[in-house]
XYZ file of C-alpha atoms in Angstrom:
426
model
C 162.457 37.727 130.188
C 164.405 40.826 128.553
C 165.538 44.092 130.556
C 162.231 46.498 130.096
C 164.650 49.372 128.986
C 166.063 47.336 125.915
C 162.340 47.457 124.547
C 161.076 50.923 125.656
C 161.279 51.901 121.577
C 158.225 49.220 121.216
C 155.760 51.641 123.732
C 155.406 53.645 120.537
C 151.884 53.427 119.310
C 153.018 51.783 116.127
C 153.059 48.477 118.081
C 150.243 46.565 119.862
C 150.619 44.488 122.971
C 151.240 41.011 120.882
C 154.158 42.791 119.482
C 155.784 43.927 122.373
C 155.104 40.442 123.805
C 156.877 38.764 120.687
C 159.766 40.999 121.224
C 160.159 40.251 124.899
C 160.022 36.535 124.420
C 162.343 36.727 121.358
C 165.040 38.757 123.111
C 164.911 36.601 125.983
C 165.276 33.484 123.834
C 167.808 34.890 121.988
C 169.968 35.740 124.859
C 169.829 32.173 125.721
C 170.444 30.398 122.457
C 172.204 33.082 120.269
C 175.575 33.161 122.171
C 178.965 31.895 120.794
C 177.332 31.085 117.332
C 179.858 29.719 114.846
C 180.074 31.646 112.048
C 182.718 29.773 110.172
C 180.692 26.682 108.933
C 177.552 28.808 107.840
C 176.184 26.143 106.263
C 175.671 23.836 109.293
C 175.165 26.777 111.277
C 172.071 28.365 109.361
C 170.616 24.915 109.139
C 170.719 24.630 112.737
C 169.416 28.229 113.135
C 166.493 27.545 110.746
C 165.676 24.534 112.611
C 165.843 26.278 115.935
C 163.863 29.404 115.158
C 161.083 26.959 113.677
C 160.776 24.928 116.834
C 160.843 27.687 118.968
C 157.627 29.089 117.017
C 159.122 32.408 115.663
C 158.973 31.361 111.819
C 155.210 31.143 112.141
C 155.798 34.919 111.270
C 157.397 34.226 107.879
C 153.795 32.518 106.742
C 150.259 33.443 107.245
C 148.620 31.725 110.066
C 146.750 29.065 108.307
C 150.008 27.467 107.287
C 151.823 27.712 110.788
C 149.596 25.140 112.631
C 151.898 22.650 114.275
C 155.043 25.359 114.261
C 155.249 25.110 117.922
C 151.668 26.191 118.989
C 151.806 28.427 122.002
C 155.020 29.760 121.636
C 156.647 32.403 119.491
C 153.968 34.636 119.508
C 150.386 34.329 117.945
C 150.716 34.228 114.062
C 148.776 36.678 112.018
C 146.245 35.704 109.410
C 148.374 37.546 106.622
C 151.837 38.624 106.772
C 152.362 40.917 109.612
C 155.064 43.764 108.688
C 155.277 45.043 112.244
C 156.060 41.336 113.514
C 158.441 40.885 110.944
C 160.165 43.850 111.811
C 160.149 43.146 115.712
C 161.913 39.994 114.959
C 164.438 41.068 112.697
C 165.444 43.970 114.867
C 165.358 41.313 117.868
C 167.580 38.949 116.209
C 170.037 41.472 114.605
C 170.887 43.003 117.790
C 171.984 39.293 118.993
C 173.372 37.770 115.793
C 173.459 38.804 112.111
C 173.334 35.078 110.763
C 170.473 34.434 112.988
C 168.910 37.384 111.553
C 169.505 36.431 108.136
C 168.272 32.723 108.865
C 164.957 34.195 109.743
C 164.675 36.640 107.002
C 165.248 34.517 104.103
C 162.493 31.835 105.277
C 160.132 34.764 104.951
C 161.631 36.555 101.738
C 162.093 32.939 100.124
C 158.520 31.849 100.430
C 156.790 35.296 100.120
C 156.075 34.730 96.479
C 154.540 31.213 97.099
C 152.554 33.048 100.120
C 151.090 35.574 97.344
C 150.649 33.683 94.348
C 151.298 30.063 94.923
C 148.515 27.620 94.137
C 146.513 25.910 97.299
C 148.439 22.895 96.633
C 152.032 24.639 96.524
C 150.952 26.776 99.645
C 149.981 23.449 101.509
C 153.328 21.938 100.293
C 155.708 24.578 101.032
C 154.638 26.976 104.003
C 154.092 24.695 106.701
C 157.516 23.273 106.258
C 159.089 26.581 106.033
C 157.284 27.610 109.397
C 158.386 24.426 111.143
C 161.953 25.220 109.730
C 161.880 21.763 108.011
C 162.719 23.472 104.856
C 164.823 26.077 103.798
C 163.790 28.708 100.844
C 165.383 31.045 98.827
C 164.547 34.161 96.510
C 166.509 33.953 93.198
C 166.037 37.145 91.376
C 169.450 38.732 90.363
C 171.595 37.669 87.428
C 175.254 38.394 86.574
C 173.836 41.478 84.456
C 170.572 41.994 86.015
C 171.043 43.289 89.796
C 169.245 46.784 90.237
C 168.084 46.434 86.799
C 165.387 43.536 86.721
C 164.414 44.541 83.265
C 167.864 42.854 81.981
C 166.774 39.374 83.307
C 167.951 36.931 80.538
C 167.085 33.393 82.168
C 164.440 31.960 80.102
C 161.623 29.606 80.716
C 160.206 28.249 77.485
C 156.857 26.425 77.710
C 157.167 22.716 76.424
C 153.826 20.569 77.003
C 152.970 20.380 80.695
C 156.378 22.139 81.765
C 158.513 25.226 81.353
C 162.130 24.563 80.659
C 164.472 27.077 82.486
C 168.226 28.087 81.141
C 170.648 30.702 82.564
C 172.146 31.657 85.732
C 171.062 33.547 88.892
C 173.667 35.122 91.180
C 174.038 36.466 94.602
C 171.410 34.113 95.687
C 171.216 33.900 99.604
C 170.798 30.108 100.881
C 172.248 29.176 97.492
C 173.388 25.710 98.024
C 171.404 24.985 101.284
C 167.852 25.667 100.059
C 165.114 23.075 99.689
C 162.962 25.293 97.533
C 164.082 28.232 95.335
C 161.620 30.897 94.145
C 163.089 31.614 90.542
C 162.338 34.316 88.219
C 162.580 33.879 84.548
C 161.752 35.302 81.149
C 158.702 33.688 79.433
C 158.020 36.492 76.949
C 159.836 39.589 75.545
C 157.819 42.333 77.188
C 159.304 44.597 75.078
C 157.997 48.421 75.329
C 156.712 47.791 78.727
C 157.143 50.158 81.932
C 158.492 49.466 85.308
C 155.567 50.895 86.746
C 156.868 51.515 90.222
C 160.412 52.881 89.856
C 162.397 49.941 90.242
C 162.649 47.939 86.976
C 164.448 50.276 84.572
C 166.946 52.761 86.615
C 169.010 53.965 83.709
C 166.944 55.426 81.402
C 168.143 56.244 77.791
C 166.523 55.097 74.770
C 168.444 51.578 74.052
C 165.713 48.745 73.267
C 165.102 46.910 76.349
C 163.217 43.377 77.149
C 161.150 45.182 79.664
C 159.620 43.448 82.744
C 156.027 42.132 81.642
C 157.598 39.265 80.171
C 158.824 37.779 83.356
C 157.253 34.864 85.309
C 158.008 33.017 88.700
C 158.425 29.471 89.373
C 158.808 27.185 92.436
C 161.986 24.897 91.887
C 162.896 22.099 94.093
C 166.493 21.490 95.225
C 167.952 18.473 93.232
C 165.351 19.125 90.228
C 167.508 17.787 87.081
C 169.293 20.458 85.227
C 169.634 22.623 88.002
C 172.753 22.886 89.724
C 174.959 25.356 92.127
C 177.523 26.582 89.907
C 179.630 28.440 92.662
C 179.758 29.177 96.300
C 180.395 33.075 96.743
C 182.455 34.277 99.667
C 181.613 37.573 101.379
C 182.914 39.923 104.250
C 179.981 38.991 106.257
C 179.816 35.142 105.841
C 176.561 33.549 105.007
C 175.347 30.839 102.169
C 175.409 32.582 98.867
C 175.648 30.984 95.651
C 175.468 31.420 91.634
C 172.580 29.155 90.282
C 173.058 27.597 87.028
C 169.797 26.086 84.965
C 170.350 23.660 82.090
C 167.537 22.203 80.344
C 165.807 22.182 83.552
C 162.084 21.134 83.273
C 159.473 22.321 86.118
C 156.229 21.495 85.918
C 153.395 24.146 85.020
C 151.863 23.325 88.506
C 154.974 24.999 89.575
C 154.261 28.304 88.229
C 153.563 31.173 90.884
C 150.923 33.629 89.540
C 149.862 34.194 86.110
C 152.478 33.962 83.302
C 154.218 37.445 82.888
C 153.529 38.506 86.103
C 156.749 37.896 87.819
C 157.972 41.136 87.909
C 154.941 42.504 89.955
C 155.324 39.487 92.232
C 158.949 40.329 92.657
C 158.082 43.997 93.706
C 155.029 42.947 95.895
C 157.629 40.476 97.793
C 160.162 43.126 98.078
C 157.622 45.736 99.371
C 156.637 43.334 102.384
C 160.086 42.520 103.476
C 161.935 45.887 102.730
C 161.017 47.419 106.053
C 162.362 44.686 107.676
C 165.764 45.135 106.102
C 165.676 48.238 107.906
C 164.915 46.711 111.183
C 167.883 44.721 110.854
C 170.021 47.536 110.543
C 168.240 49.069 113.531
C 169.236 45.851 115.409
C 172.902 46.347 114.303
C 172.876 49.794 115.291
C 171.216 49.301 118.639
C 173.692 46.874 119.730
C 176.632 49.358 118.249
C 175.361 51.885 120.856
C 175.145 49.290 123.415
C 178.687 48.566 122.971
C 179.950 52.220 122.626
C 178.142 53.073 125.863
C 179.579 49.975 127.652
C 182.952 50.667 126.561
C 183.241 54.487 127.160
C 181.929 54.125 130.818
C 184.620 51.539 131.409
C 187.723 52.694 129.456
C 189.889 54.947 131.505
C 192.366 57.596 129.739
C 193.999 60.721 130.831
C 192.466 60.498 134.052
C 188.965 60.134 133.562
C 186.492 57.756 131.720
C 186.176 57.925 127.883
C 182.629 59.041 128.409
C 183.410 61.883 130.497
C 184.641 63.796 127.679
C 182.465 66.161 125.954
C 183.242 65.068 122.331
C 182.559 61.440 123.261
C 178.808 62.690 124.600
C 178.552 64.510 121.516
C 179.135 61.227 119.510
C 176.799 59.126 121.417
C 174.063 61.849 121.037
C 174.331 61.737 117.329
C 174.216 57.827 117.675
C 171.163 57.864 119.506
C 169.406 60.601 117.332
C 170.273 58.583 113.912
C 168.893 55.389 115.488
C 165.531 57.099 116.602
C 165.233 58.829 113.087
C 165.363 55.458 111.553
C 163.198 53.711 113.798
C 160.407 56.241 113.207
C 160.658 55.496 109.329
C 160.911 51.778 109.639
C 157.808 51.696 112.279
C 155.937 53.853 110.097
C 156.454 51.797 107.012
C 155.343 48.628 108.817
C 152.388 50.414 110.467
C 151.172 51.647 107.228
C 150.921 48.455 105.379
C 149.307 46.596 108.065
C 146.840 49.389 109.043
C 144.906 49.428 105.886
C 145.248 53.517 105.466
C 145.423 54.456 101.795
C 145.547 52.757 98.384
C 143.869 49.342 97.963
C 146.343 46.638 96.767
C 145.096 42.973 96.618
C 146.987 40.564 98.523
C 148.752 42.755 100.982
C 147.480 42.891 104.478
C 145.495 45.894 105.289
C 145.248 47.160 101.551
C 148.155 49.793 102.017
C 150.921 50.084 99.324
C 154.096 51.479 101.296
C 156.431 51.361 98.341
C 157.961 54.702 98.915
C 157.605 54.565 102.794
C 159.575 51.266 102.771
C 162.443 52.700 100.416
C 162.677 55.725 103.066
C 162.859 53.372 105.594
C 165.703 51.214 104.129
C 167.521 54.063 102.653
C 167.766 56.065 106.226
C 168.037 53.015 108.505
C 171.012 51.177 106.634
C 172.695 54.356 106.099
C 172.349 55.668 109.622
C 173.308 52.318 111.078
C 176.502 52.204 108.975
C 177.300 55.655 110.256
C 176.432 54.667 114.047
C 178.445 51.236 113.728
C 181.490 53.248 112.209
C 181.210 55.730 115.339
C 181.306 52.742 117.985
C 184.250 51.021 116.082
C 186.253 54.475 116.142
C 185.508 54.944 119.901
C 186.916 51.461 120.372
C 190.036 52.576 118.762
C 192.513 49.834 118.171
C 190.313 46.851 119.902
C 187.348 47.783 117.378
C 189.046 46.465 114.504
C 190.288 43.205 116.187
C 188.836 40.219 114.214
C 186.009 38.664 116.160
C 185.059 41.914 118.608
C 181.549 42.628 118.350
C 181.948 45.972 116.600
C 184.319 44.555 113.919
C 181.695 41.620 113.345
C 178.923 44.718 112.989
C 181.164 46.677 110.641
C 181.198 43.776 108.061
C 177.593 42.945 108.739
C 176.066 46.223 107.981
C 177.714 46.905 104.903
C 175.565 44.500 102.742
C 172.367 45.912 103.851
C 172.931 49.082 101.887
C 173.248 47.008 98.830
C 170.575 43.666 98.851
C 167.306 44.187 98.409
C 167.734 47.488 96.529
C 170.584 49.479 96.843
C 170.729 53.211 98.524
C 170.819 54.694 95.227
C 167.915 52.442 93.877
C 165.854 53.649 96.945
C 166.439 57.372 96.311
C 165.505 56.788 92.817
C 161.945 55.096 93.954
C 161.384 57.810 96.220
C 162.297 60.781 93.915
C 159.953 58.888 91.031
C 156.864 58.051 93.224
C 156.987 61.748 94.415
C 156.845 63.048 90.627
C 154.347 60.645 89.711
C 151.807 61.757 92.582
């Protein structure tokens, strides 16, 4: 079991006893199973982590309860009838505090299968979701393209209707789990959609008057690895290694039965999926920040200099105080976003547990948590001096891990625009 003080923040009223029990179980499991993780062969390690998380029952929180039967029943906490944001937040914060690659493996099982949960046919849900929950299949979310990152309306990958199928042509890039995933949720253009509006401040961020294809012409598809015409064009290396790839589709034939939702509804589906999981990105940042504070506290109390411990200097104490305040501020925004989505207060939105659309609150959580975590980790590294930049040290690893969180699933600049536009539209 975890030390009680490590989980004191979960005593806040945003959580119930099932979330606290889940955090305690996962923290204890992580302390036993996430020691000495190999970050060099990330393909092999991610496959092993997905299997281990599935066997332990924790991946059941990435899918609705109806599809988690047989996923290590009795372990890994009780699954919710619908995706539970607070459970996702608890899992990602806990895993990130122990190991960044383990957090990644868990997160992508949820994000990659999210469109199937929200809009897949009963047959697709029955095929995909139980295997995701058991860790038998790895999933991926394929939205970004070489010229369409934050600007989703610029997606150029096409899907032409041909008989009983759609034929996909184009590329995707920066796709997490690219190269190891069994199933990919791919967003492509089935219509022009010109003259439409993004609707939530995320699809067309540049402004201006140039003609744009728009977002209403986008659709989503489930594509299996190994489908003819689908290939991994490039494996991408980044500063915090994890499986990442550029995908290429050349005359890739996908049955109409693998369309996710209605034609032209892909943008809405992508945004609904990101709304659910964006608060969990904030939670991962929290986990990294809490680990950095743990390391800073331990180091400052053990490092002697100028006849006293580093922790005895007032400047060190002030720095630690700033770090703790940054973490608590981010935690409150993160937990609020997850609680609001689960609680049902506010606007109705079909397919979302509790009926609460939390685009603005989730954007605030991701913005503040990732920016604050970057600051906390930088201070922890500075406190460690030369040992902080030694490759393989905990704070050096955290410094690399946190950077991408300020970019993926909506860069900080995008989150600011989403918040501002939402305020102006109220």
